mmCIF file of N, CA and C in Angstrom:
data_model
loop_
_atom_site.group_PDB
_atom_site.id
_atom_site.type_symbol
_atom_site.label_atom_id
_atom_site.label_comp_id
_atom_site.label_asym_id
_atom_site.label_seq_id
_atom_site.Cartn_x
_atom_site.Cartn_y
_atom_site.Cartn_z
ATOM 1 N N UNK A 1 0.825 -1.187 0.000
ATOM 2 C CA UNK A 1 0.000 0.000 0.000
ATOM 3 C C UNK A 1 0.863 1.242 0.000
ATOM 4 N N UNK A 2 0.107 2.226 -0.747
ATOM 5 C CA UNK A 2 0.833 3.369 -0.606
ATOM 6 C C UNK A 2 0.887 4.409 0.285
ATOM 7 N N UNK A 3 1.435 5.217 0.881
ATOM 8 C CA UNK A 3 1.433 6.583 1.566
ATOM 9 C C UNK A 3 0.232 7.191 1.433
ATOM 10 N N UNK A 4 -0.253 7.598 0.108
ATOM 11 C CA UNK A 4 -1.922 8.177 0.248
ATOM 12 C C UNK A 4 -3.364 7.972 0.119
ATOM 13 N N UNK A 5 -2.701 5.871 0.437
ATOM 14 C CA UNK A 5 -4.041 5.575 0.336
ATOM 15 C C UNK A 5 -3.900 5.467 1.777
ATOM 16 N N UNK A 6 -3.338 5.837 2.935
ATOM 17 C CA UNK A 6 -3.261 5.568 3.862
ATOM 18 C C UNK A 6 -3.832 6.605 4.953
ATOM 19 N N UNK A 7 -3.615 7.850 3.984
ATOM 20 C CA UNK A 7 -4.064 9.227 4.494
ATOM 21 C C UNK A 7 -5.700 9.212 4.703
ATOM 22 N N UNK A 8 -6.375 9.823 5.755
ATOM 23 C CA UNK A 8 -7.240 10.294 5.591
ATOM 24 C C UNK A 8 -7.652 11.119 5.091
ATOM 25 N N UNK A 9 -9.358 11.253 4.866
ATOM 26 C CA UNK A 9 -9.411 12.342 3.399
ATOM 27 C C UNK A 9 -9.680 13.699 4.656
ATOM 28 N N UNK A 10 -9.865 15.081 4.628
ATOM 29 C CA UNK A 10 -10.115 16.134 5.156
ATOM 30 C C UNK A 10 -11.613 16.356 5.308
ATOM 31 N N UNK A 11 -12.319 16.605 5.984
ATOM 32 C CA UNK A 11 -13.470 16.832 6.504
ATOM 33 C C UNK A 11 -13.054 17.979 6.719
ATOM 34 N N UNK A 12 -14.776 18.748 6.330
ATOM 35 C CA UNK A 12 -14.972 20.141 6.135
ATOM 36 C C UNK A 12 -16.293 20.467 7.016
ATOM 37 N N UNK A 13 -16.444 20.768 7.807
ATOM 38 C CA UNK A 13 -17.526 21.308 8.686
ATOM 39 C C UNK A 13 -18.165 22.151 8.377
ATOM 40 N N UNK A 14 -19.811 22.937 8.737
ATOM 41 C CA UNK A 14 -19.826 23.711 8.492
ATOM 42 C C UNK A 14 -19.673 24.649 9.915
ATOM 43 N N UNK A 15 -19.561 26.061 9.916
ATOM 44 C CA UNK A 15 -18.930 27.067 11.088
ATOM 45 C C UNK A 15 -20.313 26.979 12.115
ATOM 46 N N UNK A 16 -20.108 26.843 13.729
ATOM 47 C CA UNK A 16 -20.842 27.198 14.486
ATOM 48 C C UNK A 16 -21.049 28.716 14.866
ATOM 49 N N UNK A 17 -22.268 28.925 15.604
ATOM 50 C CA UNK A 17 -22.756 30.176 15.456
ATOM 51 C C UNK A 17 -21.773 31.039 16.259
ATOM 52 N N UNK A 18 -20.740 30.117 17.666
ATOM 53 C CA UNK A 18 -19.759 30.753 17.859
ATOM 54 C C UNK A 18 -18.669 31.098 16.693
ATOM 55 N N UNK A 19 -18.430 30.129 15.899
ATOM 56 C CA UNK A 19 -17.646 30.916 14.940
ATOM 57 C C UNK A 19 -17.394 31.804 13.681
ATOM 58 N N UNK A 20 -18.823 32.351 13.653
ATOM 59 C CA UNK A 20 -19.205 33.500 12.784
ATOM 60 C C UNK A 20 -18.595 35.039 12.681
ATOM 61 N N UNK A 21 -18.402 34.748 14.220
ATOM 62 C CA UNK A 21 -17.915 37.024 14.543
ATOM 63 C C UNK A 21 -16.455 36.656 14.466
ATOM 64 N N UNK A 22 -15.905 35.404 13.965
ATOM 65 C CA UNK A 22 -14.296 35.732 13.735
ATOM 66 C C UNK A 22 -14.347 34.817 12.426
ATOM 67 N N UNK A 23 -14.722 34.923 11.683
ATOM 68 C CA UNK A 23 -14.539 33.773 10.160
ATOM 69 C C UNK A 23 -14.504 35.586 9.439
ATOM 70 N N UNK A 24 -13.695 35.240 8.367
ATOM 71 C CA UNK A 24 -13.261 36.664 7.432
ATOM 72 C C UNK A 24 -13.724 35.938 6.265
ATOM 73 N N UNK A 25 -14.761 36.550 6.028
ATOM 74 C CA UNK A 25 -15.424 36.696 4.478
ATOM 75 C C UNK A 25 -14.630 37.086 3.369
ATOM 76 N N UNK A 26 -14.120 36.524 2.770
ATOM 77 C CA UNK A 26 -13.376 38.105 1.820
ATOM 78 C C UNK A 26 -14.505 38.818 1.328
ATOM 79 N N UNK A 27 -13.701 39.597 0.329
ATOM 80 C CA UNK A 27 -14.249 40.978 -0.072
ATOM 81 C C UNK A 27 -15.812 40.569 -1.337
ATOM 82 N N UNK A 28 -15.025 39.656 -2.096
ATOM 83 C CA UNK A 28 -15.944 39.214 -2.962
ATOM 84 C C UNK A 28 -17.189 38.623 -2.064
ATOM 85 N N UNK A 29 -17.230 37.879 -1.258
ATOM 86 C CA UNK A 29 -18.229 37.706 -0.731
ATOM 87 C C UNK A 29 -19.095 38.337 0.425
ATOM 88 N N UNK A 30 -18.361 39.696 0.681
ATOM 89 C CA UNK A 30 -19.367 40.853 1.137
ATOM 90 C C UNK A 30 -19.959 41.425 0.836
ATOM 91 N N UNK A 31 -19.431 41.696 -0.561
ATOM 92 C CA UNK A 31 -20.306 42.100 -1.862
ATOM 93 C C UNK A 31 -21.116 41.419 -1.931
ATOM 94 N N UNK A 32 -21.125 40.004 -2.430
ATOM 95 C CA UNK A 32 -22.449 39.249 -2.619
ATOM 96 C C UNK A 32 -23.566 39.682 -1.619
ATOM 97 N N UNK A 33 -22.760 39.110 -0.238
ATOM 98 C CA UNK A 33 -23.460 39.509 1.006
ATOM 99 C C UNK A 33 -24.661 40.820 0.853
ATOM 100 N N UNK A 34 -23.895 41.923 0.613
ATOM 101 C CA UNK A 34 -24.587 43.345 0.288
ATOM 102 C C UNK A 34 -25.556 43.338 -0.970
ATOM 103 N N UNK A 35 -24.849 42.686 -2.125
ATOM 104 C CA UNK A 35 -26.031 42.671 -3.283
ATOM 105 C C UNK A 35 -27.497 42.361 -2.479
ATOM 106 N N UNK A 36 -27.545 41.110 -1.775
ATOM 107 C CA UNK A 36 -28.732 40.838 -1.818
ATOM 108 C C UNK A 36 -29.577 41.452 -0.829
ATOM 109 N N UNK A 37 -28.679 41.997 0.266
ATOM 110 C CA UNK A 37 -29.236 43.177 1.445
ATOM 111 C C UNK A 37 -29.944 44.204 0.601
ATOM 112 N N UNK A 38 -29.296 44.680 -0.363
ATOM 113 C CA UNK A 38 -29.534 45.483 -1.156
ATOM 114 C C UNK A 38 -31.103 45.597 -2.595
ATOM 115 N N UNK A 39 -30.575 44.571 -2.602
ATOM 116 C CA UNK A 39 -32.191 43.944 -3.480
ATOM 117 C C UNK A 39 -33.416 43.613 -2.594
ATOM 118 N N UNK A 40 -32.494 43.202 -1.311
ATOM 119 C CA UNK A 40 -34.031 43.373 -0.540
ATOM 120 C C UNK A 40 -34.750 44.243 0.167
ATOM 121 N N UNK A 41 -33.744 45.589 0.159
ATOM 122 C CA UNK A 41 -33.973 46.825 1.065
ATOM 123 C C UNK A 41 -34.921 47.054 -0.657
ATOM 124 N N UNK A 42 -34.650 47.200 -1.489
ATOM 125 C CA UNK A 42 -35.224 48.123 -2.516
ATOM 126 C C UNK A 42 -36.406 47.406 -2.785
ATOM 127 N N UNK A 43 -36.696 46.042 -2.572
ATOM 128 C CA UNK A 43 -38.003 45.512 -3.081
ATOM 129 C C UNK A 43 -38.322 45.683 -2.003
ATOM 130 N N UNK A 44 -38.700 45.731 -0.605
ATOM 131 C CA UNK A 44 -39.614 46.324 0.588
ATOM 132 C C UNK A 44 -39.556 47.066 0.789
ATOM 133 N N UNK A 45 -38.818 48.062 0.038
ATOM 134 C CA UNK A 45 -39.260 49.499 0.448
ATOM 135 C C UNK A 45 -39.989 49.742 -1.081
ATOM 136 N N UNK A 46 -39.874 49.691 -2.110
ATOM 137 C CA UNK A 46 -40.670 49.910 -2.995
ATOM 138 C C UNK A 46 -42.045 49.783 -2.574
ATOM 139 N N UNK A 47 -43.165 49.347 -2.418
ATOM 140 C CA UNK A 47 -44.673 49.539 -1.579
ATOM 141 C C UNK A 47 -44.620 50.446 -0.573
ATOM 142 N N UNK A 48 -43.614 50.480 0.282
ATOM 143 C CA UNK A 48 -43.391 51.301 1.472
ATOM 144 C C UNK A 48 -43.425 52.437 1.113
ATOM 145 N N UNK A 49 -42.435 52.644 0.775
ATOM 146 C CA UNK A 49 -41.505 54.145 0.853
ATOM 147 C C UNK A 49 -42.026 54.874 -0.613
ATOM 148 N N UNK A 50 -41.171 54.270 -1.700
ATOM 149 C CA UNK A 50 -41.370 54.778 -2.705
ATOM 150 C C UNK A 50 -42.748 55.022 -3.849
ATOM 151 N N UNK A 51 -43.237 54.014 -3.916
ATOM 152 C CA UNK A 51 -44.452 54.056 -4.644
ATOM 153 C C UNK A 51 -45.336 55.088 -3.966
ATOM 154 N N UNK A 52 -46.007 55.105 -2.781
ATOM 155 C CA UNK A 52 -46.388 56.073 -2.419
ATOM 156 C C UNK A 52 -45.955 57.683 -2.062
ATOM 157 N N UNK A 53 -44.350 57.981 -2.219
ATOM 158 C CA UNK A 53 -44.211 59.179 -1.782
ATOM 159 C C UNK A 53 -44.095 59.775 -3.825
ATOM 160 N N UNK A 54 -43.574 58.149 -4.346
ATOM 161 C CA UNK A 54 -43.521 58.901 -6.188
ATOM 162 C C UNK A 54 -44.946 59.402 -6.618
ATOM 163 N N UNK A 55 -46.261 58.517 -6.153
ATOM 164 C CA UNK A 55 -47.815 58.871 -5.953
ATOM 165 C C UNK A 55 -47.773 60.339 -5.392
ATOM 166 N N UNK A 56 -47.546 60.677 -4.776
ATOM 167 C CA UNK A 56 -47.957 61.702 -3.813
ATOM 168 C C UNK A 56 -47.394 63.021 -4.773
ATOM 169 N N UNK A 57 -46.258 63.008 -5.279
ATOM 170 C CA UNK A 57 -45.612 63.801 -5.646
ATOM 171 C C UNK A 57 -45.965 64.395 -7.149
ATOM 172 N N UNK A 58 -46.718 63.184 -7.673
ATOM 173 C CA UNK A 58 -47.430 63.495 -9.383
ATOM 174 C C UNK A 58 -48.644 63.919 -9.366
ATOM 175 N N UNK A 59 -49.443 63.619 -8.096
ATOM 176 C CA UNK A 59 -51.015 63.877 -7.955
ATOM 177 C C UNK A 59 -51.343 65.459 -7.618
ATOM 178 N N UNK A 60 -50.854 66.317 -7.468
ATOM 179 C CA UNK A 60 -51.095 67.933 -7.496
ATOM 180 C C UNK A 60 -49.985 68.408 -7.424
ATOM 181 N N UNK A 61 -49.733 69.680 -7.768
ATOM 182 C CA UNK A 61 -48.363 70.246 -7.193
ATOM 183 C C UNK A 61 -49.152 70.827 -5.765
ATOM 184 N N UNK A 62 -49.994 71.077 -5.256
ATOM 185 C CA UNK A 62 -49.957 70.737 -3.724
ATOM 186 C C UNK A 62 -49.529 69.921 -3.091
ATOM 187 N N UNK A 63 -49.640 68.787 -3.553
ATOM 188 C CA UNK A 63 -48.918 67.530 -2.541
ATOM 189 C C UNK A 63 -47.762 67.105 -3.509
ATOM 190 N N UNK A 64 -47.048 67.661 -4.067
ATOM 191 C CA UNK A 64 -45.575 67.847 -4.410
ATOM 192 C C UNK A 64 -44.969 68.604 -3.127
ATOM 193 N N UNK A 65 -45.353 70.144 -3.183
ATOM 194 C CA UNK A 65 -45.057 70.937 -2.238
ATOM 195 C C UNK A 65 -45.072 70.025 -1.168
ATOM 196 N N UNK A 66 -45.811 69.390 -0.461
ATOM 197 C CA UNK A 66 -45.966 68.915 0.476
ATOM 198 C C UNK A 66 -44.816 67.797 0.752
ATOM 199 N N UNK A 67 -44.473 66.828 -0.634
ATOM 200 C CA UNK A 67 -43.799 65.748 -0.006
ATOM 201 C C UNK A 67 -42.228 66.379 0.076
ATOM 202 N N UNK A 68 -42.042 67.669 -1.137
ATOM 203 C CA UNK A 68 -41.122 68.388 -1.021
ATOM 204 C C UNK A 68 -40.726 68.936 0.363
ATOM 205 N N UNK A 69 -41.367 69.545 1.082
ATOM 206 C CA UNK A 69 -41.360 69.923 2.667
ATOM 207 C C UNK A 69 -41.159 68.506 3.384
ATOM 208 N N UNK A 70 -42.061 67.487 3.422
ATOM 209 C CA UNK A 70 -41.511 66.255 4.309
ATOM 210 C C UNK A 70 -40.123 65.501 4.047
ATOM 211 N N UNK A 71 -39.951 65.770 2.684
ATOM 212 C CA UNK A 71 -38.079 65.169 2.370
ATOM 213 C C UNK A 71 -37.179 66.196 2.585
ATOM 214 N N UNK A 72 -37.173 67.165 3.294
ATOM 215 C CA UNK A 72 -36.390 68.502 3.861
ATOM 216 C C UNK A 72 -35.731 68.008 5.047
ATOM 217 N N UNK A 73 -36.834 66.845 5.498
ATOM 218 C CA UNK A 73 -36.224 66.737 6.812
ATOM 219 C C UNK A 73 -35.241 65.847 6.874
ATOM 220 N N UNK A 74 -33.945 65.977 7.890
ATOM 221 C CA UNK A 74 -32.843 65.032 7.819
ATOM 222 C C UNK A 74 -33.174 64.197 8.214
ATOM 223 N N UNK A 75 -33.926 63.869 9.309
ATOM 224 C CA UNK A 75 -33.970 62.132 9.060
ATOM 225 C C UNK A 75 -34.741 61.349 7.590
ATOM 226 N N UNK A 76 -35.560 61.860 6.945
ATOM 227 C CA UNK A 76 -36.057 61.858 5.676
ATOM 228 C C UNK A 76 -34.990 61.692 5.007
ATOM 229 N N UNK A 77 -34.282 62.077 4.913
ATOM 230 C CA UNK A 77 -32.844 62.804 3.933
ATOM 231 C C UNK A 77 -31.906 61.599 4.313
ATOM 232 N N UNK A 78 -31.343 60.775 5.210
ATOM 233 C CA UNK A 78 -31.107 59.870 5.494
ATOM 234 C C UNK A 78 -31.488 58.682 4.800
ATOM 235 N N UNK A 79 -32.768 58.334 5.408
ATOM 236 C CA UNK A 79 -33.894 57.023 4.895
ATOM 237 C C UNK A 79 -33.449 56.897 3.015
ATOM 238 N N UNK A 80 -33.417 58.303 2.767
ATOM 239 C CA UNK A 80 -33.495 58.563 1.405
ATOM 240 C C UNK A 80 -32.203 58.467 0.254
ATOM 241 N N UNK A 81 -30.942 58.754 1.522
ATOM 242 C CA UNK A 81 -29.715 58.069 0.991
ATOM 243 C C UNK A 81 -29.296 56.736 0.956
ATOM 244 N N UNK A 82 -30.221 56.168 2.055
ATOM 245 C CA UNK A 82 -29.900 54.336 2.212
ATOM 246 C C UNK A 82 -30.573 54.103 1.394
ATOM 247 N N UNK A 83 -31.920 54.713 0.686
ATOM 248 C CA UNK A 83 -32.616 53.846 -0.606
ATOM 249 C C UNK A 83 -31.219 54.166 -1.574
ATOM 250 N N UNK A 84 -30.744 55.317 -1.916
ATOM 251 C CA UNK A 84 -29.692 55.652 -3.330
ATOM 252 C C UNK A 84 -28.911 54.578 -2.745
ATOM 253 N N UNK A 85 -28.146 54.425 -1.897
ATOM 254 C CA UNK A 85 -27.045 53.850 -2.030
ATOM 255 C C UNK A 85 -27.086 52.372 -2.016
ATOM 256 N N UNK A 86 -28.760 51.978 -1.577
ATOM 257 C CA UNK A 86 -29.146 50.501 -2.215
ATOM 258 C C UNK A 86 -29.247 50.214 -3.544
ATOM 259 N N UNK A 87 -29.954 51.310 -3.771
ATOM 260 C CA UNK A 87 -30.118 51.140 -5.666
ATOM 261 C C UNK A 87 -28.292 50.818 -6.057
ATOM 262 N N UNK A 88 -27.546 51.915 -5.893
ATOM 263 C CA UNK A 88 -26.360 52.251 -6.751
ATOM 264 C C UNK A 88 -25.375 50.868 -6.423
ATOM 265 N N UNK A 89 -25.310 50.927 -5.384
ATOM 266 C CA UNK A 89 -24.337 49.257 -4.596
ATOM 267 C C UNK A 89 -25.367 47.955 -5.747
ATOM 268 N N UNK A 90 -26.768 48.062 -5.674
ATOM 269 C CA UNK A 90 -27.201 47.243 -6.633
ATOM 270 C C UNK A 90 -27.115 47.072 -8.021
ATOM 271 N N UNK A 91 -26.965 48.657 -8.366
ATOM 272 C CA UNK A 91 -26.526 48.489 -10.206
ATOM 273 C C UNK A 91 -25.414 47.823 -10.182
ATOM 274 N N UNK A 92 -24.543 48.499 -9.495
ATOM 275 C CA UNK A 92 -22.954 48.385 -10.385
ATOM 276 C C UNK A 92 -22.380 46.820 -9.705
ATOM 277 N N UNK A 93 -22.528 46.035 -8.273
ATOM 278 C CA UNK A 93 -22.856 44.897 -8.585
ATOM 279 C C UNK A 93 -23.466 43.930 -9.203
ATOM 280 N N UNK A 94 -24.808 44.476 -9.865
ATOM 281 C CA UNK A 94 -25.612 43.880 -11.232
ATOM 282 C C UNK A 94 -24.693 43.741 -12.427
ATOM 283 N N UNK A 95 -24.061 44.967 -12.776
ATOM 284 C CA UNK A 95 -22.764 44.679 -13.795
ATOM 285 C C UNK A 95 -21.909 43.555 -13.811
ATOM 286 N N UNK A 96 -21.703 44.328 -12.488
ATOM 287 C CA UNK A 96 -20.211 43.223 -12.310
ATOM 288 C C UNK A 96 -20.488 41.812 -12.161
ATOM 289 N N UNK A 97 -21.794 41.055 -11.823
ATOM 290 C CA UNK A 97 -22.476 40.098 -11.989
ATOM 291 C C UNK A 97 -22.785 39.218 -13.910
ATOM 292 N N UNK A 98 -22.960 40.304 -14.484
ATOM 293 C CA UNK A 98 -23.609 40.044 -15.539
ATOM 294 C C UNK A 98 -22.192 40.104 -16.202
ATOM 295 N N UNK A 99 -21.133 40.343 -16.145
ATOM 296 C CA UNK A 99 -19.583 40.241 -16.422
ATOM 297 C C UNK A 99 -19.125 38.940 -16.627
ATOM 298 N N UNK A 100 -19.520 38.458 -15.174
ATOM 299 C CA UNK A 100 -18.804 37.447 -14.425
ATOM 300 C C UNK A 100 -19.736 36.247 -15.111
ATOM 301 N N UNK A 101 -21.076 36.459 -14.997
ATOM 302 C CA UNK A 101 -21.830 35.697 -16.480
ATOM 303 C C UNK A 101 -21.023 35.417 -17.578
ATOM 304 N N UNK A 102 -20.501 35.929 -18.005
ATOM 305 C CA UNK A 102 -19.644 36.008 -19.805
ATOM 306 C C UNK A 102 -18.621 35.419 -19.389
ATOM 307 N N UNK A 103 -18.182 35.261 -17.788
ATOM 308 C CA UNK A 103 -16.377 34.563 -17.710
ATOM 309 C C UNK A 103 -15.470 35.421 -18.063
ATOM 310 N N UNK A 104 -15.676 36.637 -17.605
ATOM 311 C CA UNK A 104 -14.658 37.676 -17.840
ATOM 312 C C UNK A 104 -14.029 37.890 -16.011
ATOM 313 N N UNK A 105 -13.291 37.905 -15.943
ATOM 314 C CA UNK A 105 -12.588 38.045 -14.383
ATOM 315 C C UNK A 105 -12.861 36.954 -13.256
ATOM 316 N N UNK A 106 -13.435 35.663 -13.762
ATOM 317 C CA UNK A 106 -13.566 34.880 -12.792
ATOM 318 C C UNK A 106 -12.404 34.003 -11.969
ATOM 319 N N UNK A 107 -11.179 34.211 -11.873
ATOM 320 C CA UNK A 107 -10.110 33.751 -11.559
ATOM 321 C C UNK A 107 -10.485 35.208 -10.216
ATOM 322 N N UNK A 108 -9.408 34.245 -9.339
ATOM 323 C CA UNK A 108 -9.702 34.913 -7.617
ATOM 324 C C UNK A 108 -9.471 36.438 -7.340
ATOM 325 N N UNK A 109 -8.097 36.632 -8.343
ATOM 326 C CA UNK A 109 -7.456 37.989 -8.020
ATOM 327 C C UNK A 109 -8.740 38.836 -8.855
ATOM 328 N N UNK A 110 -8.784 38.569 -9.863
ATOM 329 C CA UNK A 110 -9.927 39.948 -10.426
ATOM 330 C C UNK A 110 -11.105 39.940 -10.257
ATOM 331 N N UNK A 111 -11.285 38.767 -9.684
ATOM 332 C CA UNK A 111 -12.605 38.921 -8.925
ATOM 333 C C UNK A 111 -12.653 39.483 -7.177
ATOM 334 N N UNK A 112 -11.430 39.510 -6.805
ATOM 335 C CA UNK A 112 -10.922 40.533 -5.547
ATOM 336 C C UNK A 112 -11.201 42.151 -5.970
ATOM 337 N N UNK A 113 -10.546 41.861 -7.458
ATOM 338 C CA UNK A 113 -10.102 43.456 -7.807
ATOM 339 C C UNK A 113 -11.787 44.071 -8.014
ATOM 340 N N UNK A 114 -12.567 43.465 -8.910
ATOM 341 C CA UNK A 114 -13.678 44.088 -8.974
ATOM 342 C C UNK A 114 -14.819 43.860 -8.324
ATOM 343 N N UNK A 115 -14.479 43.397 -7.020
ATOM 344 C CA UNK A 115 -15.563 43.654 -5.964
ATOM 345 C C UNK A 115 -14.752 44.807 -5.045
ATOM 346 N N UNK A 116 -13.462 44.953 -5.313
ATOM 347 C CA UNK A 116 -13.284 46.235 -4.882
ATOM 348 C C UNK A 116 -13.547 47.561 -5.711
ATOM 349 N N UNK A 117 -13.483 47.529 -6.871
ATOM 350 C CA UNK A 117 -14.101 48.311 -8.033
ATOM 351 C C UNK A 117 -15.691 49.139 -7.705
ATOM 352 N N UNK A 118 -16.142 47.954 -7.548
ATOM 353 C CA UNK A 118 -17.637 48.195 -6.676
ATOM 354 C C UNK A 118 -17.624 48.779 -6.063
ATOM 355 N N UNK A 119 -17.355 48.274 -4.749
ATOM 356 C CA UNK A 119 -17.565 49.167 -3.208
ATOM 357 C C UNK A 119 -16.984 50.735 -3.445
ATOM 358 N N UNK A 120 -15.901 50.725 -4.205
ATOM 359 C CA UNK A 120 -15.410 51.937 -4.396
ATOM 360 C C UNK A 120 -16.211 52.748 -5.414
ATOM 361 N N UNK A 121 -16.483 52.395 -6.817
ATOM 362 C CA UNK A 121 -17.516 53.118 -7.210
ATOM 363 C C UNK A 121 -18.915 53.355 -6.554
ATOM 364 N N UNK A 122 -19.737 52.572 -6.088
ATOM 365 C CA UNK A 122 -21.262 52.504 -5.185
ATOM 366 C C UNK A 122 -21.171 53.428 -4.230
ATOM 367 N N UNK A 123 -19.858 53.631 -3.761
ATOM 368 C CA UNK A 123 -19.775 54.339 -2.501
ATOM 369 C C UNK A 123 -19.158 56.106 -2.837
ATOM 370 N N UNK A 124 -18.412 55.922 -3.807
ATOM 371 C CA UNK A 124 -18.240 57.174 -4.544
ATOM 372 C C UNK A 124 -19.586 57.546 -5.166
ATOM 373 N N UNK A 125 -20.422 57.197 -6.027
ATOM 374 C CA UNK A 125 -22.090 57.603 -6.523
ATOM 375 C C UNK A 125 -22.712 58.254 -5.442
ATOM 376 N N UNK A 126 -22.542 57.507 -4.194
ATOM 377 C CA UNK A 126 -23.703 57.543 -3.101
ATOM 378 C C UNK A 126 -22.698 58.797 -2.263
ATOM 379 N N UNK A 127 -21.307 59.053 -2.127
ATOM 380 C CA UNK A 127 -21.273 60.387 -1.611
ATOM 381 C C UNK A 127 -21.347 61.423 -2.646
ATOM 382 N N UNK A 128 -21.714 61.379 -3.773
ATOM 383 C CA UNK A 128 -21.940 62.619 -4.709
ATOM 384 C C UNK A 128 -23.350 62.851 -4.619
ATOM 385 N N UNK A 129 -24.156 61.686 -4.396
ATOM 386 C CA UNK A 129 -25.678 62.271 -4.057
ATOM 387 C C UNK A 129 -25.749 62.627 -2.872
ATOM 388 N N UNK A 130 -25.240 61.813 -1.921
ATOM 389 C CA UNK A 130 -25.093 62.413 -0.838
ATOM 390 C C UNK A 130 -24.783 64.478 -0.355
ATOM 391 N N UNK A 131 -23.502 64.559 -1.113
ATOM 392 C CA UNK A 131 -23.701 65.842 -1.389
ATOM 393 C C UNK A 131 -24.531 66.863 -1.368
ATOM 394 N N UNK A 132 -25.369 66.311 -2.485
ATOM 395 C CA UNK A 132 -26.124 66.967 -3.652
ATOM 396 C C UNK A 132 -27.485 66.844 -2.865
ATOM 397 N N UNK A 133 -28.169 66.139 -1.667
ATOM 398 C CA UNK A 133 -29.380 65.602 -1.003
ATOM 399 C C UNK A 133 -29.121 66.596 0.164
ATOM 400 N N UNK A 134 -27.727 67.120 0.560
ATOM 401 C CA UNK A 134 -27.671 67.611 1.815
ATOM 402 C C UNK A 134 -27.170 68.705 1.419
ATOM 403 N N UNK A 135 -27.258 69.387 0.254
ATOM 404 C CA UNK A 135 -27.009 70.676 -0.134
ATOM 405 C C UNK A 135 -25.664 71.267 -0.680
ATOM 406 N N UNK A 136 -24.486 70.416 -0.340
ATOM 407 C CA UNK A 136 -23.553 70.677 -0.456
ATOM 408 C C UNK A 136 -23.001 71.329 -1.711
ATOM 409 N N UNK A 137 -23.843 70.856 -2.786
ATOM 410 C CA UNK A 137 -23.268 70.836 -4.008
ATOM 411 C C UNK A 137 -24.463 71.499 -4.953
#
């Protein structure tokens, strides 16, 4: 007999709930992580949030004025950057998804590189609206 038929094979567990707050995700899979946080903040808040304040806002310019005055307010103004920066974290991971479809960057390193691509663009979009929501610009 040989040396590696002698070996045992490796068993792979899956992580207990103690070992969750110290297991390191990489990057690519925080992204994933976030895509779908992200698709799901925007489909429950769509009935919520949006459909009715986009309603509100086409049905008179009285209640334009009106929803105009209720999105003045900063906590409004808030609520209203976590929807942008769900949408935007959702496009440009949608890309980079529909990329990775075609087999373009699926080897480890460029798929490191463009889930950092992401976070860095999504998060650059979302402080230029950011800006632009809080007057800055």
């Amino acid at each position: 007999m040989s040396d590696t038929a002698a070996k045992p094979r490796p068993q792979f567990r899956n992580i207990g709930i103690a070992q969750i707050a110290r297991y390191r995700l990489p990057l690519a899979g925080k992204l994933s992580i976030l895509h779908r946080v992200s698709g799901a903040l925007l489909f429950l808040c769509l009935p919520l949030v949006i459909l009715p304040l986009f309603a509100a806002s086409v049905a008179s310019p009285e209640s334009y004025a009106q929803v105009a005055q209720y999105a003045g307010n900063p906590l409004v103004k808030l609520v209203l950057l976590v929807l942008v920066w769900g949408y935007l974290h959702h496009f440009c991971a949608g890309i980079r998804y529909l990329v990775l479809d075609l087999h373009i960057g699926i080897d480890k390193v460029s798929a490191q590189k463009s889930a950092g691509v992401v976070f860095g663009v999504s998060l650059a979009l979302t402080l230029v609206f950011a800006l632009k929501l809080f007057g800055a610009l």
